[in-house]
PDB file of C-alpha atoms and ligand atoms in Angstrom:
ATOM      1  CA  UNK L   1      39.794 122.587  66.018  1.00 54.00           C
ATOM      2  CA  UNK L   2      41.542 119.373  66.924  1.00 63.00           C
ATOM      3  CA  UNK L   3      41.434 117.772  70.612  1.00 73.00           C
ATOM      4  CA  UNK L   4      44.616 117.531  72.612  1.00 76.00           C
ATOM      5  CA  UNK L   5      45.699 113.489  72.051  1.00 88.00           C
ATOM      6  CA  UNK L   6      45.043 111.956  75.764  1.00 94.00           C
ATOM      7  CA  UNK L   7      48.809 110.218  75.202  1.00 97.00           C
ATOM      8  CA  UNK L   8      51.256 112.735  75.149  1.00 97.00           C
ATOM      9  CA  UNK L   9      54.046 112.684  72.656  1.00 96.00           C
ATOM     10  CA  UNK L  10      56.481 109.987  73.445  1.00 97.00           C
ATOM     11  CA  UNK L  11      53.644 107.825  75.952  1.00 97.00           C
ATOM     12  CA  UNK L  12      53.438 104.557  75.529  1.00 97.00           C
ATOM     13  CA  UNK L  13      49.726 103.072  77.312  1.00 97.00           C
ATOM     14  CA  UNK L  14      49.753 100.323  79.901  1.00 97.00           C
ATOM     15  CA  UNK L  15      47.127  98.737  81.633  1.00 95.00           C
ATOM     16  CA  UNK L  16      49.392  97.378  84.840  1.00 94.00           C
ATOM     17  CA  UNK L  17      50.280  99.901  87.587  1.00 95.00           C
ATOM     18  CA  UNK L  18      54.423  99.512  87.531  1.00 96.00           C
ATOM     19  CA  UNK L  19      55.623 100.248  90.546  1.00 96.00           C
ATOM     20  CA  UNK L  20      59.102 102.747  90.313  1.00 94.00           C
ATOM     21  CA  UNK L  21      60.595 104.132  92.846  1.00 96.00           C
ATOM     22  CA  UNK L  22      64.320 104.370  94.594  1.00 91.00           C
ATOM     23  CA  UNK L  23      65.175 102.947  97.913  1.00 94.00           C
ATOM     24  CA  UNK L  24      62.975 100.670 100.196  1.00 96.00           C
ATOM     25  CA  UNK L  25      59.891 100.841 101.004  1.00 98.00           C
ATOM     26  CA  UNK L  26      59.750 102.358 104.582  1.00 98.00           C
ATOM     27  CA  UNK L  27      57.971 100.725 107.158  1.00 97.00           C
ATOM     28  CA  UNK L  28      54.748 102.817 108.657  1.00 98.00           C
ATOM     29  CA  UNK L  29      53.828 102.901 112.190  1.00 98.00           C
ATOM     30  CA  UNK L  30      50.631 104.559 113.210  1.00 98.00           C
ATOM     31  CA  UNK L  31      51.989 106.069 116.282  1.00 98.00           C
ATOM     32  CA  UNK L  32      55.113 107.596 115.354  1.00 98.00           C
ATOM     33  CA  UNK L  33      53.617 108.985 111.540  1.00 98.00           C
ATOM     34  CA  UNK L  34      52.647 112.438 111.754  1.00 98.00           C
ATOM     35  CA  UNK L  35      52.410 114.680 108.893  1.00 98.00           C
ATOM     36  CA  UNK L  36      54.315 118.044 109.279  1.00 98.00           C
ATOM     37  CA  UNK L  37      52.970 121.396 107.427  1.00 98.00           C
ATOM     38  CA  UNK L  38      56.142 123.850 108.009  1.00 98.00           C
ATOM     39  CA  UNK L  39      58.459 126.944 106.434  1.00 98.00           C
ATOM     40  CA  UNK L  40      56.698 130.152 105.593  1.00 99.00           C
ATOM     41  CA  UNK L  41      53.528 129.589 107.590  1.00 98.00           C
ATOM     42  CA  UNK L  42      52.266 131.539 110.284  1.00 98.00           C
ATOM     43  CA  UNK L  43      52.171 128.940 112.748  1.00 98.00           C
ATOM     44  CA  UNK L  44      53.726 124.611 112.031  1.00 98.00           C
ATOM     45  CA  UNK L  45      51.444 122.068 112.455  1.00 98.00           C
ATOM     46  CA  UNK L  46      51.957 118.652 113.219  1.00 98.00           C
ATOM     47  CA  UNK L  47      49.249 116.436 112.097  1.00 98.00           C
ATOM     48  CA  UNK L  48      48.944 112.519 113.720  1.00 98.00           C
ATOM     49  CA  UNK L  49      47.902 109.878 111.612  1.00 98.00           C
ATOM     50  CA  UNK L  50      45.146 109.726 113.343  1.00 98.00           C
ATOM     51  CA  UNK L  51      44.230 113.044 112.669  1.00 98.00           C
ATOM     52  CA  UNK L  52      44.813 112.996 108.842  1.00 98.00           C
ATOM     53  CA  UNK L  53      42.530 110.355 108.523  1.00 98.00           C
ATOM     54  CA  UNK L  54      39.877 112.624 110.067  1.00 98.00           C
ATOM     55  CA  UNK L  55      40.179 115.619 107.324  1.00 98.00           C
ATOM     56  CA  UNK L  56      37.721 115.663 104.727  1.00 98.00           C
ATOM     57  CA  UNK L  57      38.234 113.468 101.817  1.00 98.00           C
ATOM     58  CA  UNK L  58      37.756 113.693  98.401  1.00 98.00           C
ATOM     59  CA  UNK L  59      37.938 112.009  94.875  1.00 98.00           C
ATOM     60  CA  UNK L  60      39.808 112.310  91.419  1.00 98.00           C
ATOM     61  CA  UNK L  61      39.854 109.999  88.967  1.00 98.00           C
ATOM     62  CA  UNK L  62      42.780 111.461  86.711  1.00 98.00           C
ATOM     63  CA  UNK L  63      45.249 110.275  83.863  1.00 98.00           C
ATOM     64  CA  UNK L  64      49.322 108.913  85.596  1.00 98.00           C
ATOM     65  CA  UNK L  65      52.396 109.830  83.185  1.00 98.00           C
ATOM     66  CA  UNK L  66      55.863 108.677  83.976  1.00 98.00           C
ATOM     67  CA  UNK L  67      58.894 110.161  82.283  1.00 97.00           C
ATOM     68  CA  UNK L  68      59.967 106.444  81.630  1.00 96.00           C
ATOM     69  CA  UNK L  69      57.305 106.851  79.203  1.00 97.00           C
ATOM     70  CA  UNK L  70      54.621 104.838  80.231  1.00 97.00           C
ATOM     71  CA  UNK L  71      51.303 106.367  80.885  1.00 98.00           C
ATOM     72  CA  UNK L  72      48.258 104.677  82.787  1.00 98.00           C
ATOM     73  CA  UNK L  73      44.899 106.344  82.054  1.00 98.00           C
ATOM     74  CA  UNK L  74      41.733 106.956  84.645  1.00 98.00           C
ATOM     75  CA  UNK L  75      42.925 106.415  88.176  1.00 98.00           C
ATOM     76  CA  UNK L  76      40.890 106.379  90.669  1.00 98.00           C
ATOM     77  CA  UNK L  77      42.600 108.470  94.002  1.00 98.00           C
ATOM     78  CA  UNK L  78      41.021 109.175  97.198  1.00 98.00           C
ATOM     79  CA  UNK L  79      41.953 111.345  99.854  1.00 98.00           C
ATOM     80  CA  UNK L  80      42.828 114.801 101.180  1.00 98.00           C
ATOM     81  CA  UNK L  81      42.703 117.677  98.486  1.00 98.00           C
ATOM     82  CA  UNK L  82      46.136 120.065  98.375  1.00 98.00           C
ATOM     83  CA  UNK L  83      43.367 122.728  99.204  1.00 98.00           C
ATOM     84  CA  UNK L  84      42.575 121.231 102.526  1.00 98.00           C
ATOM     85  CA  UNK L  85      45.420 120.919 103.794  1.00 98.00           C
ATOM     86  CA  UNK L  86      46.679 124.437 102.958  1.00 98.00           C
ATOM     87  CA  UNK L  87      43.529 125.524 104.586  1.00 98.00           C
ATOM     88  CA  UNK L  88      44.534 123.924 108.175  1.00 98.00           C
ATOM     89  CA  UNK L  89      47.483 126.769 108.196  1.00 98.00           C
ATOM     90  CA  UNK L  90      47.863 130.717 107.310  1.00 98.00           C
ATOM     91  CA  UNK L  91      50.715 131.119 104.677  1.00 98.00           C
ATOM     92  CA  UNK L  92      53.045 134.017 104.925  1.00 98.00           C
ATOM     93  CA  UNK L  93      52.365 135.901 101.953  1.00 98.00           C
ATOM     94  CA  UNK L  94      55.951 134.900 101.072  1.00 98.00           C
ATOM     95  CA  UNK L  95      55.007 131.924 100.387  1.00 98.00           C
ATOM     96  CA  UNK L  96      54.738 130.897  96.469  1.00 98.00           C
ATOM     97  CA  UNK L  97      56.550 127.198  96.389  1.00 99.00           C
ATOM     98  CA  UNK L  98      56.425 123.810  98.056  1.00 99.00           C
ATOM     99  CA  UNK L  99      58.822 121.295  98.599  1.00 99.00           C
ATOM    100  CA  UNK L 100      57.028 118.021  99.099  1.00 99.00           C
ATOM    101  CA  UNK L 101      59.171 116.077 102.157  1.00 98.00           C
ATOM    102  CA  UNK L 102      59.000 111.786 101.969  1.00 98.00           C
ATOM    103  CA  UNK L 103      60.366 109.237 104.010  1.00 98.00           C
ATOM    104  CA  UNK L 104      64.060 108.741 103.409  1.00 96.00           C
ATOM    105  CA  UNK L 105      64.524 111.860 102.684  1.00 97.00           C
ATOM    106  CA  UNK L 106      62.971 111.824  98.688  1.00 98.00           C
ATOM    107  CA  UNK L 107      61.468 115.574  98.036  1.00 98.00           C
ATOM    108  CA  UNK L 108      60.066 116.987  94.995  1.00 98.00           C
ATOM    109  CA  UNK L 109      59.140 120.660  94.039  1.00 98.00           C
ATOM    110  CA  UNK L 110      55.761 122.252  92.764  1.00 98.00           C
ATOM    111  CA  UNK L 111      55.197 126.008  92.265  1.00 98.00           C
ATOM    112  CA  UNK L 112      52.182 127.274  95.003  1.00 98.00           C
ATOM    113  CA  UNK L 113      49.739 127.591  92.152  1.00 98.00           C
ATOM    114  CA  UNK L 114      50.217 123.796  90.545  1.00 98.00           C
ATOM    115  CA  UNK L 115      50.390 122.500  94.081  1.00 98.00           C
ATOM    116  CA  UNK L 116      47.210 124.251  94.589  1.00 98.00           C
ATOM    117  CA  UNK L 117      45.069 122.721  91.190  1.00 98.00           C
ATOM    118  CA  UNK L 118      41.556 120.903  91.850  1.00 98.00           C
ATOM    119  CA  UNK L 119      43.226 118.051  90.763  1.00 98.00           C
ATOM    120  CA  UNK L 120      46.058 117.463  93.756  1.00 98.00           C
ATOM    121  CA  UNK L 121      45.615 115.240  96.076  1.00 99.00           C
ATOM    122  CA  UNK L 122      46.985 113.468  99.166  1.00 99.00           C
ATOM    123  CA  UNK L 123      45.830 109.751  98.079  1.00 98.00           C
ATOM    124  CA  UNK L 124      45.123 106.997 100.470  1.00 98.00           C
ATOM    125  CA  UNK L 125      43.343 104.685  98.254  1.00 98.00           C
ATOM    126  CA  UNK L 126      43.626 103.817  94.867  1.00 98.00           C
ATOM    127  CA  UNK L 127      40.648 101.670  93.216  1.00 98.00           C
ATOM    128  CA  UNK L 128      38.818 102.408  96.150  1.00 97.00           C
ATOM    129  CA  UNK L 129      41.074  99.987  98.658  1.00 98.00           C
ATOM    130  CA  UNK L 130      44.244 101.261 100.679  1.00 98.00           C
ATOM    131  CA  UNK L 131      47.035 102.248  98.736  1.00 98.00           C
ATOM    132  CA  UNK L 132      49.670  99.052  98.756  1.00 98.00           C
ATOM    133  CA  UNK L 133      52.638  99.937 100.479  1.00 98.00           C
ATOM    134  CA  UNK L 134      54.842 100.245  97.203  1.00 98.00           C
ATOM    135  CA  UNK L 135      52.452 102.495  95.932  1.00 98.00           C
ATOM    136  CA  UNK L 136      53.217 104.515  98.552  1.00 98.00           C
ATOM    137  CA  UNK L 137      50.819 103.303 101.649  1.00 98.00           C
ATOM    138  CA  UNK L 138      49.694 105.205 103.603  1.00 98.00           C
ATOM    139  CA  UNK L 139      50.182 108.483 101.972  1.00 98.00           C
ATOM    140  CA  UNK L 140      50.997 109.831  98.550  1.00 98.00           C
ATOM    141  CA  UNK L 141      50.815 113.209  96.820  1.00 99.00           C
ATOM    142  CA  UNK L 142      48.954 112.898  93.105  1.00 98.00           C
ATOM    143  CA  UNK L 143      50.139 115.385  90.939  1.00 98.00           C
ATOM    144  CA  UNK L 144      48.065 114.475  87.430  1.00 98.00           C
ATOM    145  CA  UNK L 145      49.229 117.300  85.302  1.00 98.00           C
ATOM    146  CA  UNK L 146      53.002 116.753  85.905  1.00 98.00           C
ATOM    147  CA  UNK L 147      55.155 113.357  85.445  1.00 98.00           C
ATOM    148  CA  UNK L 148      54.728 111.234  88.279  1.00 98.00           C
ATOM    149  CA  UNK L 149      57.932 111.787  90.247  1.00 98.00           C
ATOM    150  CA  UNK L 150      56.142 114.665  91.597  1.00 98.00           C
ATOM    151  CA  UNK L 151      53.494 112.252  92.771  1.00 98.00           C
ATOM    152  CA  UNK L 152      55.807 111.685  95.693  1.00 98.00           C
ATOM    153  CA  UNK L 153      55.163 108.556  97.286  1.00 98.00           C
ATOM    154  CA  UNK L 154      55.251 108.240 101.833  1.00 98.00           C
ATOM    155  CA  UNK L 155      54.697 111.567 101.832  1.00 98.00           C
ATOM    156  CA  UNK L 156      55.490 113.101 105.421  1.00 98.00           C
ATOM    157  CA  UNK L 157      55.195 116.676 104.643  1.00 98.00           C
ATOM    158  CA  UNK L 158      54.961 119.924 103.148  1.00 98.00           C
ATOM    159  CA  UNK L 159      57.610 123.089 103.321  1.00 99.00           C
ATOM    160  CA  UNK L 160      56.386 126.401 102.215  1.00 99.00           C
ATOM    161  CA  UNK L 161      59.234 128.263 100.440  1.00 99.00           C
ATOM    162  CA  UNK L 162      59.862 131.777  99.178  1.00 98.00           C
ATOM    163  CA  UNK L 163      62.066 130.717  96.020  1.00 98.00           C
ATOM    164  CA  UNK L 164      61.873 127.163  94.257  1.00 98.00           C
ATOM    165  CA  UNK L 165      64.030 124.867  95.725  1.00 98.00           C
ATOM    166  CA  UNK L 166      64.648 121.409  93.551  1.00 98.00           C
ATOM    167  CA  UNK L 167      63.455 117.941  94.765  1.00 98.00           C
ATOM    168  CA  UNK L 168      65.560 114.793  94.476  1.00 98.00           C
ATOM    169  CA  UNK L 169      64.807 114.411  90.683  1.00 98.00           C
ATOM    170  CA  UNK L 170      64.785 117.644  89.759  1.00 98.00           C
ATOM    171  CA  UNK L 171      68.750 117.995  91.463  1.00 98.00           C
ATOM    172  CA  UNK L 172      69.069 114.590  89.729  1.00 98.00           C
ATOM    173  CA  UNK L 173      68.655 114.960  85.494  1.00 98.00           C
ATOM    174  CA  UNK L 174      64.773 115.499  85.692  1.00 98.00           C
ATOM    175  CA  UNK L 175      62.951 118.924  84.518  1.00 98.00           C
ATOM    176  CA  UNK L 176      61.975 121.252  87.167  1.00 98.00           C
ATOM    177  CA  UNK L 177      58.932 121.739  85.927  1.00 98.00           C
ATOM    178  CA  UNK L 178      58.103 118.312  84.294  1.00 98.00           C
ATOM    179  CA  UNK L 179      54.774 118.990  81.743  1.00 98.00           C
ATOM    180  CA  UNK L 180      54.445 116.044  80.058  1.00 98.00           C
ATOM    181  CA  UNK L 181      52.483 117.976  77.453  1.00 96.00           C
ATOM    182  CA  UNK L 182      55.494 119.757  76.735  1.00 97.00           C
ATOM    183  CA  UNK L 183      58.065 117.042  77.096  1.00 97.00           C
ATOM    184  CA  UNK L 184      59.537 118.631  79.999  1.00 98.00           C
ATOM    185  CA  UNK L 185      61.419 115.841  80.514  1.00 98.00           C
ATOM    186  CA  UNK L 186      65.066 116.533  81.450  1.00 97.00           C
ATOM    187  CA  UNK L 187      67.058 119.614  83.146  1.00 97.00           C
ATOM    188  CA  UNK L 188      69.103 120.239  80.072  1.00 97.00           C
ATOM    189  CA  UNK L 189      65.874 120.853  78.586  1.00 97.00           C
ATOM    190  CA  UNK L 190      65.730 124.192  80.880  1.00 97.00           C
TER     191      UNK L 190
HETATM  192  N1  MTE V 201      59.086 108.705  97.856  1.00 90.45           N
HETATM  193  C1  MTE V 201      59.174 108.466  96.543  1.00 90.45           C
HETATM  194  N2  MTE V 201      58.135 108.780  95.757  1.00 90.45           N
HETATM  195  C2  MTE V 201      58.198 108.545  94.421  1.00 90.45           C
HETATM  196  C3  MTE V 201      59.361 108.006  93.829  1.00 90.45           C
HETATM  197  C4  MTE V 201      60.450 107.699  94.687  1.00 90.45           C
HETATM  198  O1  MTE V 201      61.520 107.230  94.255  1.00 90.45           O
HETATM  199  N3  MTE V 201      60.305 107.934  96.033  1.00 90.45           N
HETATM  200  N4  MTE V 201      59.400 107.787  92.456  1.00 90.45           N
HETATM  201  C5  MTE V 201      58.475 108.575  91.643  1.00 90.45           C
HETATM  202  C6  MTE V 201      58.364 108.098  90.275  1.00 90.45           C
HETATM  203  S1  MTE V 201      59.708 108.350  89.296  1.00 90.45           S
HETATM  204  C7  MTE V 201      57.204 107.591  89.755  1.00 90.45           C
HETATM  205  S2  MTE V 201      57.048 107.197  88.112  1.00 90.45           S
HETATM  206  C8  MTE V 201      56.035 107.307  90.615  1.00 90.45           C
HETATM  207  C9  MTE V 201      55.589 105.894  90.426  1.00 90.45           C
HETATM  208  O2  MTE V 201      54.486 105.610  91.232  1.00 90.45           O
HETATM  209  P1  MTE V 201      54.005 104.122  91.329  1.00 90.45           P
HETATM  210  O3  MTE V 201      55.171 103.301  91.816  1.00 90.45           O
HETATM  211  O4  MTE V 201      52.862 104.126  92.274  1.00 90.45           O
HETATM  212  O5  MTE V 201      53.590 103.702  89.934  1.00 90.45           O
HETATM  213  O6  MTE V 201      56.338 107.508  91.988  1.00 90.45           O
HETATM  214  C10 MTE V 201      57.081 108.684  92.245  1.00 90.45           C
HETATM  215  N5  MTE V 201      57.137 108.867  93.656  1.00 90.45           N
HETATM  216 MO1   MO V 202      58.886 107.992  87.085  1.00 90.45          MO
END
């Protein structure tokens, strides 16, 4: 039997944290931030900051690939588990994708399931201090398994959908799906 390589095909290793990302970095305010669970639940939630910050927390340490092709290994992310925050709200048993809603409008798109892997987390710390604000202070989904667009940065929400519906990247050249085990790289791959 041979191991799985940790560096997927086409990888290159770093040992920085690039920061990528398109637009500005938004500006956060405490008292105007509020984190919106929404779509094909039974009832919408609006979460203050505040309140986020009381939810229980967890930790994943966990391998970052970006289609760019460079890949930074154990990460250290703390925050709110996918799991969690599903649990706060009763899906409609419609309900089998996510759209993952950011400041200035940047989405992203992860089946129910993926969304809902041990590994997925709302991160507010990285390292064990506060995310930096082009990391994507204060908030930031970390998606491990998939290339890192889908670890959507000022994250502000989550949409519960019926039938997939394709982020920013996704609608823009990326893969839907986005394994970088499998290379899913670009939508002409599909
Ligand atoms: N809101 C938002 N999140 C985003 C992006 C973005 O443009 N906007 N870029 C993605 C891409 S392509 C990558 S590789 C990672 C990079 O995360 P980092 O800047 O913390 O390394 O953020 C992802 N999250
Ligand atoms: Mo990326």
């Amino acid at each position: 039997m041979t191991d799985k390589p940790r560096l997927p095909t086409g990888q290159t290793l770093t040992e920085d944290f690039p920061v990528l990302h398109c637009g500005d970095i938004p500006d956060f305010d405490a008292n105007s931030w509020d984190f919106r669970i929404f779509g094909l639940v039974e009832r919408e939630v609006a979460l203050s900051y505040e309140q986020f910050l009381e939810l229980p927390h967890d930790r994943i340490t966990a391998d970052f690939h970006c289609v760019t092709t460079w890949s930074r290994f154990d990460n250290m992310w703390e925050g709110v588990k996918s799991r969690t925050v599903v649990d706060l709200v009763v899906l409609k048993p419609e309900a089998k994708f996510v759209l993952i809603h950011c400041e200035q409008g940047y989405t992203t798109n992860l089946s129910l399931a993926e969304f809902l892997d041990d590994d997925v987390i709302f991160a507010r710390k990285w390292s064990r201090a506060d995310l930096t604000k082009e990391h994507g202070f204060p908030l930031r989904l970390v998606v491990p398994k998939l290339y890192a667009w889908k670890s959507a940065k000022w994250v502000r929400g989550i949409e519960f959908l019926g039938s997939d519906q394709r982020g920013f990247w996704e609608r823009n050249g990326y893969h839907n799906h986005g394994d970088p085990w499998k290379e899913e790289r670009y939508s002409s791959q599909e």
